[in-house]
mmCIF file of C-alpha atoms and ligand atoms in Angstrom:
data_model
loop_
_atom_site.group_PDB
_atom_site.id
_atom_site.type_symbol
_atom_site.label_atom_id
_atom_site.label_comp_id
_atom_site.label_asym_id
_atom_site.label_seq_id
_atom_site.Cartn_x
_atom_site.Cartn_y
_atom_site.Cartn_z
ATOM 1 C CA MET C 1 2.110 19.174 8.408
ATOM 2 C CA VAL C 2 0.861 17.198 5.323
ATOM 3 C CA ASP C 3 -0.289 19.012 2.346
ATOM 4 C CA LEU C 4 0.435 22.226 4.032
ATOM 5 C CA ILE C 5 3.423 24.376 2.845
ATOM 6 C CA ALA C 6 4.124 27.349 4.552
ATOM 7 C CA SER C 7 6.248 30.194 3.076
ATOM 8 C CA PRO C 8 7.743 33.013 5.135
ATOM 9 C CA GLY C 9 5.198 35.444 5.837
ATOM 10 C CA ASP C 10 2.196 33.635 4.703
ATOM 11 C CA PRO C 11 -0.955 33.070 6.833
ATOM 12 C CA ILE C 12 0.215 29.658 8.018
ATOM 13 C CA TRP C 13 3.783 30.636 8.769
ATOM 14 C CA ARG C 14 2.482 33.595 10.847
ATOM 15 C CA GLN C 15 0.554 31.319 13.198
ATOM 16 C CA TYR C 16 3.450 29.118 14.139
ATOM 17 C CA VAL C 17 6.822 30.655 13.454
ATOM 18 C CA PRO C 18 8.031 32.843 16.384
ATOM 19 C CA THR C 19 8.907 36.506 15.593
ATOM 20 C CA VAL C 20 10.878 38.994 17.547
ATOM 21 C CA GLN C 21 7.672 40.885 18.067
ATOM 22 C CA GLU C 22 6.676 38.303 20.629
ATOM 23 C CA LEU C 23 9.414 39.809 23.009
ATOM 24 C CA GLU C 24 7.243 43.029 23.296
ATOM 25 C CA VAL C 25 5.360 42.348 26.308
ATOM 26 C CA HIS C 26 2.760 45.447 26.691
ATOM 27 C CA ASP C 27 0.922 44.260 29.886
ATOM 28 C CA GLY C 28 2.305 41.157 31.212
ATOM 29 C CA LEU C 29 -0.820 39.206 30.862
ATOM 30 C CA VAL C 30 -0.476 35.520 30.470
ATOM 31 C CA ASP C 31 -3.376 33.893 32.359
ATOM 32 C CA SER C 32 -5.672 36.757 30.898
ATOM 33 C CA LEU C 33 -8.714 34.575 30.984
ATOM 34 C CA ASP C 34 -8.134 33.824 34.896
ATOM 35 C CA GLU C 35 -8.611 30.130 34.325
ATOM 36 C CA ASP C 36 -6.679 29.556 37.551
ATOM 37 C CA ALA C 37 -9.134 31.712 39.345
ATOM 38 C CA ASN C 38 -12.048 29.684 38.414
ATOM 39 C CA SER C 39 -10.149 26.247 39.027
ATOM 40 C CA PRO C 40 -11.820 24.647 42.128
ATOM 41 C CA VAL C 41 -9.634 21.504 41.693
ATOM 42 C CA PRO C 42 -6.498 20.845 39.470
ATOM 43 C CA ASN C 43 -7.313 20.580 35.743
ATOM 44 C CA ILE C 44 -11.001 21.942 35.975
ATOM 45 C CA THR C 45 -12.164 25.274 35.048
ATOM 46 C CA HIS C 46 -15.740 25.720 36.231
ATOM 47 C CA ARG C 47 -16.784 29.044 35.211
ATOM 48 C CA TYR C 48 -20.471 28.564 33.733
ATOM 49 C CA PRO C 49 -23.407 27.180 35.580
ATOM 50 C CA ASP C 50 -23.914 23.736 33.908
ATOM 51 C CA ARG C 51 -20.619 23.105 32.092
ATOM 52 C CA ALA C 52 -16.933 22.659 33.049
ATOM 53 C CA LEU C 53 -13.751 22.631 30.972
ATOM 54 C CA PHE C 54 -11.321 19.659 31.824
ATOM 55 C CA LEU C 55 -7.620 19.842 30.979
ATOM 56 C CA VAL C 56 -6.751 16.201 30.131
ATOM 57 C CA SER C 57 -3.597 16.719 28.072
ATOM 58 C CA PRO C 58 -0.806 19.382 28.443
ATOM 59 C CA VAL C 59 0.508 18.439 25.195
ATOM 60 C CA CYS C 60 -0.262 20.474 21.928
ATOM 61 C CA ALA C 61 1.663 19.935 18.703
ATOM 62 C CA ALA C 62 0.638 23.232 17.148
ATOM 63 C CA TYR C 63 2.414 25.849 19.272
ATOM 64 C CA CYS C 64 0.166 28.445 17.827
ATOM 65 C CA ARG C 65 1.977 31.799 18.732
ATOM 66 C CA PHE C 66 -1.260 33.390 19.756
ATOM 67 C CA CYS C 67 -2.269 30.637 22.182
ATOM 68 C CA THR C 68 -3.361 31.692 25.995
ATOM 69 C CA ARG C 69 -1.492 28.372 27.002
ATOM 70 C CA ARG C 70 1.546 28.824 24.820
ATOM 71 C CA ARG C 71 3.606 29.211 27.808
ATOM 72 C CA LYS C 72 2.085 26.218 29.634
ATOM 73 C CA VAL C 73 2.563 23.608 26.948
ATOM 74 C CA GLY C 74 5.528 21.763 26.043
ATOM 75 C CA ASP C 75 5.728 19.333 28.966
ATOM 76 C CA PRO C 76 6.039 16.103 26.870
ATOM 77 C CA GLU C 77 4.694 13.966 29.944
ATOM 78 C CA LYS C 78 1.022 12.928 29.937
ATOM 79 C CA ILE C 79 -0.764 13.667 32.897
ATOM 80 C CA PRO C 80 -0.940 10.405 35.201
ATOM 81 C CA MET C 81 -4.501 9.112 35.314
ATOM 82 C CA ALA C 82 -4.256 9.265 39.225
ATOM 83 C CA GLN C 83 -3.406 13.083 38.972
ATOM 84 C CA LEU C 84 -6.771 13.431 37.066
ATOM 85 C CA GLU C 85 -8.576 11.686 40.130
ATOM 86 C CA SER C 86 -9.658 14.854 41.861
ATOM 87 C CA ALA C 87 -11.146 16.149 38.560
ATOM 88 C CA PHE C 88 -13.064 13.151 37.979
ATOM 89 C CA ARG C 89 -14.426 13.265 41.622
ATOM 90 C CA TYR C 90 -15.192 16.992 41.225
ATOM 91 C CA LEU C 91 -17.496 16.122 38.105
ATOM 92 C CA GLU C 92 -19.087 13.251 39.998
ATOM 93 C CA GLU C 93 -20.028 15.549 42.899
ATOM 94 C CA HIS C 94 -21.284 18.467 41.027
ATOM 95 C CA HIS C 95 -24.650 17.340 39.670
ATOM 96 C CA GLU C 96 -25.256 20.840 37.885
ATOM 97 C CA ILE C 97 -22.681 20.030 35.289
ATOM 98 C CA ARG C 98 -24.097 18.381 32.445
ATOM 99 C CA ASP C 99 -21.511 19.320 29.623
ATOM 100 C CA VAL C 100 -17.773 18.798 29.957
ATOM 101 C CA ILE C 101 -15.270 19.948 27.609
ATOM 102 C CA MET C 102 -12.204 18.105 27.310
ATOM 103 C CA SER C 103 -9.405 20.422 26.356
ATOM 104 C CA GLY C 104 -5.582 20.970 26.872
ATOM 105 C CA GLY C 105 -3.231 20.856 25.112
ATOM 106 C CA ASP C 106 -4.884 18.714 22.720
ATOM 107 C CA PRO C 107 -7.027 15.621 23.888
ATOM 108 C CA LEU C 108 -6.403 13.984 20.743
ATOM 109 C CA LEU C 109 -2.741 13.689 21.136
ATOM 110 C CA LEU C 110 -3.314 11.365 23.935
ATOM 111 C CA SER C 111 -3.071 7.578 23.262
ATOM 112 C CA ASP C 112 -6.193 5.816 21.893
ATOM 113 C CA ARG C 113 -6.251 4.049 25.136
ATOM 114 C CA ARG C 114 -5.911 7.080 27.513
ATOM 115 C CA ILE C 115 -8.697 8.730 25.436
ATOM 116 C CA ASP C 116 -11.051 5.640 26.059
ATOM 117 C CA ASP C 117 -10.196 5.488 29.574
ATOM 118 C CA ILE C 118 -11.024 9.095 30.089
ATOM 119 C CA CYS C 119 -14.455 9.058 28.191
ATOM 120 C CA LYS C 120 -15.514 5.788 29.805
ATOM 121 C CA ARG C 121 -14.843 7.327 33.248
ATOM 122 C CA LEU C 122 -16.762 10.271 32.136
ATOM 123 C CA ARG C 123 -19.573 8.489 30.778
ATOM 124 C CA ALA C 124 -20.160 6.607 34.017
ATOM 125 C CA ILE C 125 -21.131 9.876 35.571
ATOM 126 C CA PRO C 126 -24.817 9.922 34.797
ATOM 127 C CA HIS C 127 -25.532 13.717 35.088
ATOM 128 C CA LEU C 128 -22.912 14.311 32.164
ATOM 129 C CA GLU C 129 -25.295 14.459 29.236
ATOM 130 C CA VAL C 130 -22.814 15.929 26.790
ATOM 131 C CA LEU C 131 -19.098 15.333 26.149
ATOM 132 C CA ARG C 132 -17.022 17.632 23.950
ATOM 133 C CA ILE C 133 -13.435 17.565 22.850
ATOM 134 C CA GLY C 134 -11.523 20.867 21.717
ATOM 135 C CA SER C 135 -8.868 19.754 19.223
ATOM 136 C CA ARG C 136 -6.725 21.325 16.518
ATOM 137 C CA VAL C 137 -5.553 17.742 15.391
ATOM 138 C CA PRO C 138 -8.001 17.770 12.409
ATOM 139 C CA CYS C 139 -6.125 20.982 10.927
ATOM 140 C CA HIS C 140 -2.384 20.173 12.069
ATOM 141 C CA LEU C 141 -2.062 16.479 12.475
ATOM 142 C CA PRO C 142 -5.051 14.897 10.396
ATOM 143 C CA GLU C 143 -3.172 11.485 10.240
ATOM 144 C CA ARG C 144 -3.913 11.245 13.853
ATOM 145 C CA VAL C 145 -7.680 10.692 12.919
ATOM 146 C CA THR C 146 -7.605 6.859 12.316
ATOM 147 C CA PRO C 147 -10.562 4.305 11.986
ATOM 148 C CA GLU C 148 -9.441 3.043 15.364
ATOM 149 C CA LEU C 149 -9.737 6.464 17.150
ATOM 150 C CA CYS C 150 -13.171 7.107 15.320
ATOM 151 C CA ALA C 151 -14.168 3.558 16.686
ATOM 152 C CA ILE C 152 -13.522 4.804 20.122
ATOM 153 C CA LEU C 153 -15.040 8.162 20.061
ATOM 154 C CA LYS C 154 -18.357 6.902 18.772
ATOM 155 C CA GLN C 155 -19.021 4.760 21.794
ATOM 156 C CA TYR C 156 -19.515 7.850 23.886
ATOM 157 C CA HIS C 157 -22.252 9.939 22.104
ATOM 158 C CA PRO C 158 -23.271 12.363 22.344
ATOM 159 C CA LEU C 159 -19.751 13.705 21.805
ATOM 160 C CA TYR C 160 -19.243 16.828 20.022
ATOM 161 C CA ILE C 161 -15.674 18.021 18.628
ATOM 162 C CA ASN C 162 -14.802 21.590 18.365
ATOM 163 C CA THR C 163 -11.835 22.083 16.045
ATOM 164 C CA HIS C 164 -9.849 25.092 15.253
ATOM 165 C CA PHE C 165 -9.107 26.415 11.688
ATOM 166 C CA ASN C 166 -8.106 29.990 11.102
ATOM 167 C CA HIS C 167 -7.383 30.225 7.308
ATOM 168 C CA PRO C 168 -9.129 28.419 4.233
ATOM 169 C CA ASP C 169 -5.638 27.167 3.058
ATOM 170 C CA GLU C 170 -5.593 24.917 6.274
ATOM 171 C CA LEU C 171 -8.518 22.878 4.993
ATOM 172 C CA THR C 172 -6.150 20.588 3.008
ATOM 173 C CA PRO C 173 -7.321 17.345 1.463
ATOM 174 C CA ALA C 174 -5.833 15.589 4.358
ATOM 175 C CA ALA C 175 -7.798 17.537 6.955
ATOM 176 C CA VAL C 176 -11.051 17.281 4.928
ATOM 177 C CA ARG C 177 -10.472 13.580 4.993
ATOM 178 C CA ALA C 178 -10.054 13.439 8.808
ATOM 179 C CA LEU C 179 -13.123 15.764 9.338
ATOM 180 C CA GLY C 180 -15.208 13.566 7.080
ATOM 181 C CA MET C 181 -14.118 10.451 9.112
ATOM 182 C CA LEU C 182 -15.044 12.243 12.353
ATOM 183 C CA ALA C 183 -18.437 13.389 10.858
ATOM 184 C CA ASP C 184 -19.027 9.641 9.725
ATOM 185 C CA ALA C 185 -18.501 8.543 13.044
ATOM 186 C CA GLY C 186 -21.649 10.679 14.007
ATOM 187 C CA ILE C 187 -19.564 13.543 15.902
ATOM 188 C CA PRO C 188 -20.997 16.992 15.083
ATOM 189 C CA LEU C 189 -18.121 19.085 14.290
ATOM 190 C CA GLY C 190 -17.843 22.728 15.127
ATOM 191 C CA CYS C 191 -14.902 25.274 14.686
ATOM 192 C CA GLN C 192 -13.608 28.053 16.795
ATOM 193 C CA THR C 193 -11.656 30.647 14.735
ATOM 194 C CA VAL C 194 -9.449 33.427 16.260
ATOM 195 C CA LEU C 195 -9.428 36.560 14.555
ATOM 196 C CA LEU C 196 -5.740 37.278 13.648
ATOM 197 C CA LYS C 197 -4.111 40.207 12.043
ATOM 198 C CA GLY C 198 -2.145 39.304 8.703
ATOM 199 C CA VAL C 199 -3.927 35.709 8.713
ATOM 200 C CA ASN C 200 -7.571 36.078 8.673
ATOM 201 C CA ASP C 201 -8.514 39.871 9.240
ATOM 202 C CA ASP C 202 -10.158 40.098 6.058
ATOM 203 C CA PRO C 203 -13.989 39.653 5.174
ATOM 204 C CA GLU C 204 -13.271 37.573 1.860
ATOM 205 C CA VAL C 205 -10.783 35.279 3.510
ATOM 206 C CA MET C 206 -12.982 34.783 6.405
ATOM 207 C CA LYS C 207 -16.091 33.917 4.307
ATOM 208 C CA LEU C 208 -14.007 31.480 2.177
ATOM 209 C CA LEU C 209 -13.006 29.787 5.469
ATOM 210 C CA MET C 210 -16.501 29.490 6.688
ATOM 211 C CA GLN C 211 -17.755 28.373 3.413
ATOM 212 C CA ARG C 212 -15.080 25.614 3.082
ATOM 213 C CA LEU C 213 -15.809 24.551 6.775
ATOM 214 C CA LEU C 214 -19.291 24.020 5.943
ATOM 215 C CA THR C 215 -18.383 21.909 2.849
ATOM 216 C CA ALA C 216 -16.192 19.665 5.139
ATOM 217 C CA ARG C 217 -19.073 19.054 7.304
ATOM 218 C CA VAL C 218 -17.995 21.637 10.199
ATOM 219 C CA ARG C 219 -20.549 24.015 11.455
ATOM 220 C CA PRO C 220 -18.609 27.337 12.445
ATOM 221 C CA TYR C 221 -19.339 27.995 16.032
ATOM 222 C CA TYR C 222 -17.269 30.946 17.232
ATOM 223 C CA ILE C 223 -14.857 33.648 16.059
ATOM 224 C CA TYR C 224 -12.830 35.082 18.945
ATOM 225 C CA MET C 225 -11.070 38.144 19.473
ATOM 226 C CA CYS C 226 -7.533 37.470 19.930
ATOM 227 C CA ASP C 227 -6.897 36.856 23.719
ATOM 228 C CA GLN C 228 -4.715 39.470 25.424
ATOM 229 C CA VAL C 229 -1.786 36.979 25.491
ATOM 230 C CA ALA C 230 1.639 38.554 26.456
ATOM 231 C CA GLY C 231 3.755 38.726 23.263
ATOM 232 C CA ALA C 232 0.846 38.400 20.944
ATOM 233 C CA GLU C 233 -0.079 41.973 20.447
ATOM 234 C CA HIS C 234 1.040 41.933 16.734
ATOM 235 C CA PHE C 235 -1.775 39.493 16.133
ATOM 236 C CA ARG C 236 -4.607 41.816 17.439
ATOM 237 C CA THR C 237 -6.920 43.857 15.529
ATOM 238 C CA THR C 238 -9.697 46.021 16.361
ATOM 239 C CA VAL C 239 -13.231 44.944 17.515
ATOM 240 C CA GLU C 240 -14.669 46.905 14.666
ATOM 241 C CA LYS C 241 -12.800 44.525 12.243
ATOM 242 C CA GLY C 242 -14.547 41.581 13.683
ATOM 243 C CA LEU C 243 -17.876 43.285 13.244
ATOM 244 C CA GLU C 244 -17.152 44.119 9.915
ATOM 245 C CA ILE C 245 -16.384 40.429 9.010
ATOM 246 C CA ILE C 246 -19.564 39.378 10.671
ATOM 247 C CA LYS C 247 -21.517 41.822 8.679
ATOM 248 C CA ALA C 248 -20.036 40.472 5.502
ATOM 249 C CA LEU C 249 -20.972 37.235 6.234
ATOM 250 C CA ARG C 250 -24.709 37.594 7.771
ATOM 251 C CA GLY C 251 -27.045 37.664 4.805
ATOM 252 C CA TRP C 252 -24.514 37.440 2.286
ATOM 253 C CA THR C 253 -23.766 33.782 2.634
ATOM 254 C CA SER C 254 -25.388 30.564 4.347
ATOM 255 C CA GLY C 255 -26.532 31.335 7.738
ATOM 256 C CA LEU C 256 -24.884 27.959 8.666
ATOM 257 C CA ALA C 257 -21.596 29.467 7.693
ATOM 258 C CA VAL C 258 -21.938 32.431 10.294
ATOM 259 C CA PRO C 259 -20.358 31.781 13.728
ATOM 260 C CA HIS C 260 -21.072 33.887 16.973
ATOM 261 C CA PHE C 261 -18.425 36.550 17.014
ATOM 262 C CA VAL C 262 -17.302 36.774 21.056
ATOM 263 C CA ILE C 263 -14.643 38.066 23.152
ATOM 264 C CA ASP C 264 -13.615 36.000 25.841
ATOM 265 C CA ALA C 265 -13.516 38.618 28.777
ATOM 266 C CA PRO C 266 -10.392 38.982 30.595
ATOM 267 C CA GLY C 267 -10.716 38.472 34.451
ATOM 268 C CA GLY C 268 -12.977 35.331 33.995
ATOM 269 C CA GLY C 269 -16.072 37.117 32.357
ATOM 270 C CA GLY C 270 -16.441 34.360 29.781
ATOM 271 C CA LYS C 271 -17.632 34.824 26.213
ATOM 272 C CA ILE C 272 -19.534 37.827 25.621
ATOM 273 C CA PRO C 273 -21.315 38.031 22.060
ATOM 274 C CA LEU C 274 -21.015 41.055 19.712
ATOM 275 C CA LEU C 275 -23.396 41.997 16.916
ATOM 276 C CA PRO C 276 -23.220 44.678 14.213
ATOM 277 C CA GLU C 277 -26.220 46.990 14.897
ATOM 278 C CA TYR C 278 -29.428 45.894 13.113
ATOM 279 C CA VAL C 279 -31.672 47.821 15.307
ATOM 280 C CA VAL C 280 -32.378 51.516 14.177
ATOM 281 C CA LYS C 281 -35.201 52.060 16.707
ATOM 282 C CA LEU C 282 -37.116 50.221 19.303
ATOM 283 C CA THR C 283 -40.405 51.506 20.658
ATOM 284 C CA ASP C 284 -43.368 50.237 22.601
ATOM 285 C CA THR C 285 -45.282 50.099 19.167
ATOM 286 C CA GLU C 286 -42.734 49.008 16.587
ATOM 287 C CA ILE C 287 -39.092 48.099 15.875
ATOM 288 C CA VAL C 288 -37.237 49.670 12.923
ATOM 289 C CA LEU C 289 -34.497 47.243 11.500
ATOM 290 C CA ARG C 290 -31.746 47.636 9.010
ATOM 291 C CA ASN C 291 -31.204 44.418 6.867
ATOM 292 C CA TYR C 292 -27.991 42.835 5.810
ATOM 293 C CA ALA C 293 -27.886 45.134 2.736
ATOM 294 C CA GLY C 294 -28.836 48.336 4.569
ATOM 295 C CA LYS C 295 -32.264 48.651 3.914
ATOM 296 C CA THR C 296 -34.805 49.693 6.346
ATOM 297 C CA TYR C 297 -37.903 47.615 7.543
ATOM 298 C CA ARG C 298 -40.424 48.001 10.301
ATOM 299 C CA TYR C 299 -42.154 45.280 12.410
ATOM 300 C CA SER C 300 -44.867 46.266 14.781
ATOM 301 C CA GLN C 301 -45.226 45.092 18.448
ATOM 302 C CA PRO C 302 -48.228 43.183 19.471
ATOM 303 C CA VAL C 303 -51.293 45.277 20.077
ATOM 304 C CA GLU C 304 -52.109 45.441 23.709
ATOM 305 C CA PRO C 305 -55.476 43.760 24.409
ATOM 306 C CA ILE C 306 -58.170 46.044 25.612
ATOM 307 C CA LEU C 307 -59.396 44.763 29.142
ATOM 308 C CA VAL C 308 -63.042 44.494 29.570
ATOM 309 C CA GLY C 309 -64.641 45.000 32.971
HETATM 310 C C1 PLP D 401 -15.561 28.255 26.235
HETATM 311 C C2 PLP D 401 -15.719 27.702 27.678
HETATM 312 C C3 PLP D 401 -16.799 26.861 27.753
HETATM 313 C C4 PLP D 401 -17.856 26.297 27.012
HETATM 314 O O1 PLP D 401 -18.490 27.679 26.531
HETATM 315 P P1 PLP D 401 -19.874 27.361 25.646
HETATM 316 O O2 PLP D 401 -20.217 28.699 25.026
HETATM 317 O O3 PLP D 401 -20.690 26.461 25.927
HETATM 318 O O4 PLP D 401 -19.060 26.687 24.288
HETATM 319 C C5 PLP D 401 -16.912 26.475 29.118
HETATM 320 N N1 PLP D 401 -16.078 26.846 30.118
HETATM 321 C C6 PLP D 401 -14.743 27.571 29.763
HETATM 322 C C7 PLP D 401 -13.916 27.766 30.941
HETATM 323 C C8 PLP D 401 -14.796 28.309 28.459
HETATM 324 O O5 PLP D 401 -13.888 28.994 28.315
#
């Protein structure tokens, strides 16, 4: 990790260095998102009507201790292209899918050539309007973002990248440089952050993270409650903490810096958004609202037209 120096107990250290607390397994949930249940063919998770998750790479270099796929990564072999064939065929046959999210592992840890082959194959499917990549490379391996990689990716627009930063200290000069290169290649950048105890469960830390992301040309996309991963209980915080953080962002800093706060519901329920309560009262005639600073305002419902005749 270039520029990133972790010391025992600091927010970077906590994300990657195993602790004995991991051995405390409370509920045995590993595949808590039930991705396997929504998997019609190997490497595809098709949970939502018009988009699918495509696991293209089992390899991830981050080894985040809170990751659902923590126990699945580690296989250093890349998936043979032939083994992805049933996935490509599924995407070809399912015309309702218009958005494919390449995930893993980390897709950007594949070779340039493999990334090019996969994107080319996906782009040959006419109904796939949008390609996405989920990658933690800009954070933990920014040197992987080379001019060659950017030149490949920019051939496949519209292509979006959602990256993953959890703490403002992760926006090192090298990471910011890598994000700038991707943005210069015309790739809209988003960020998916996980709410983690002892790392970012603090409104001020989270606000600084969101502001630094925006400055690095990344639009914050989601804050997730930590998944119920076996052995990651010590990272979990309460839902109220997440709501408190969103409340401390909305209105207090750029709206562009405010992501959606979601729980990826166990059992394959998908992402469910949560909002602090801004509605005081809603009737046929008006809504009573509380603004970010706690003041109350009223907005009238439209008046029903009087029907003549
Ligand atoms: C998150 C996710 C998606 C994408 O969801 P968006 O809300 O469109 O970003 C698609 N499939 C699965 C299985 C997911 O977990």
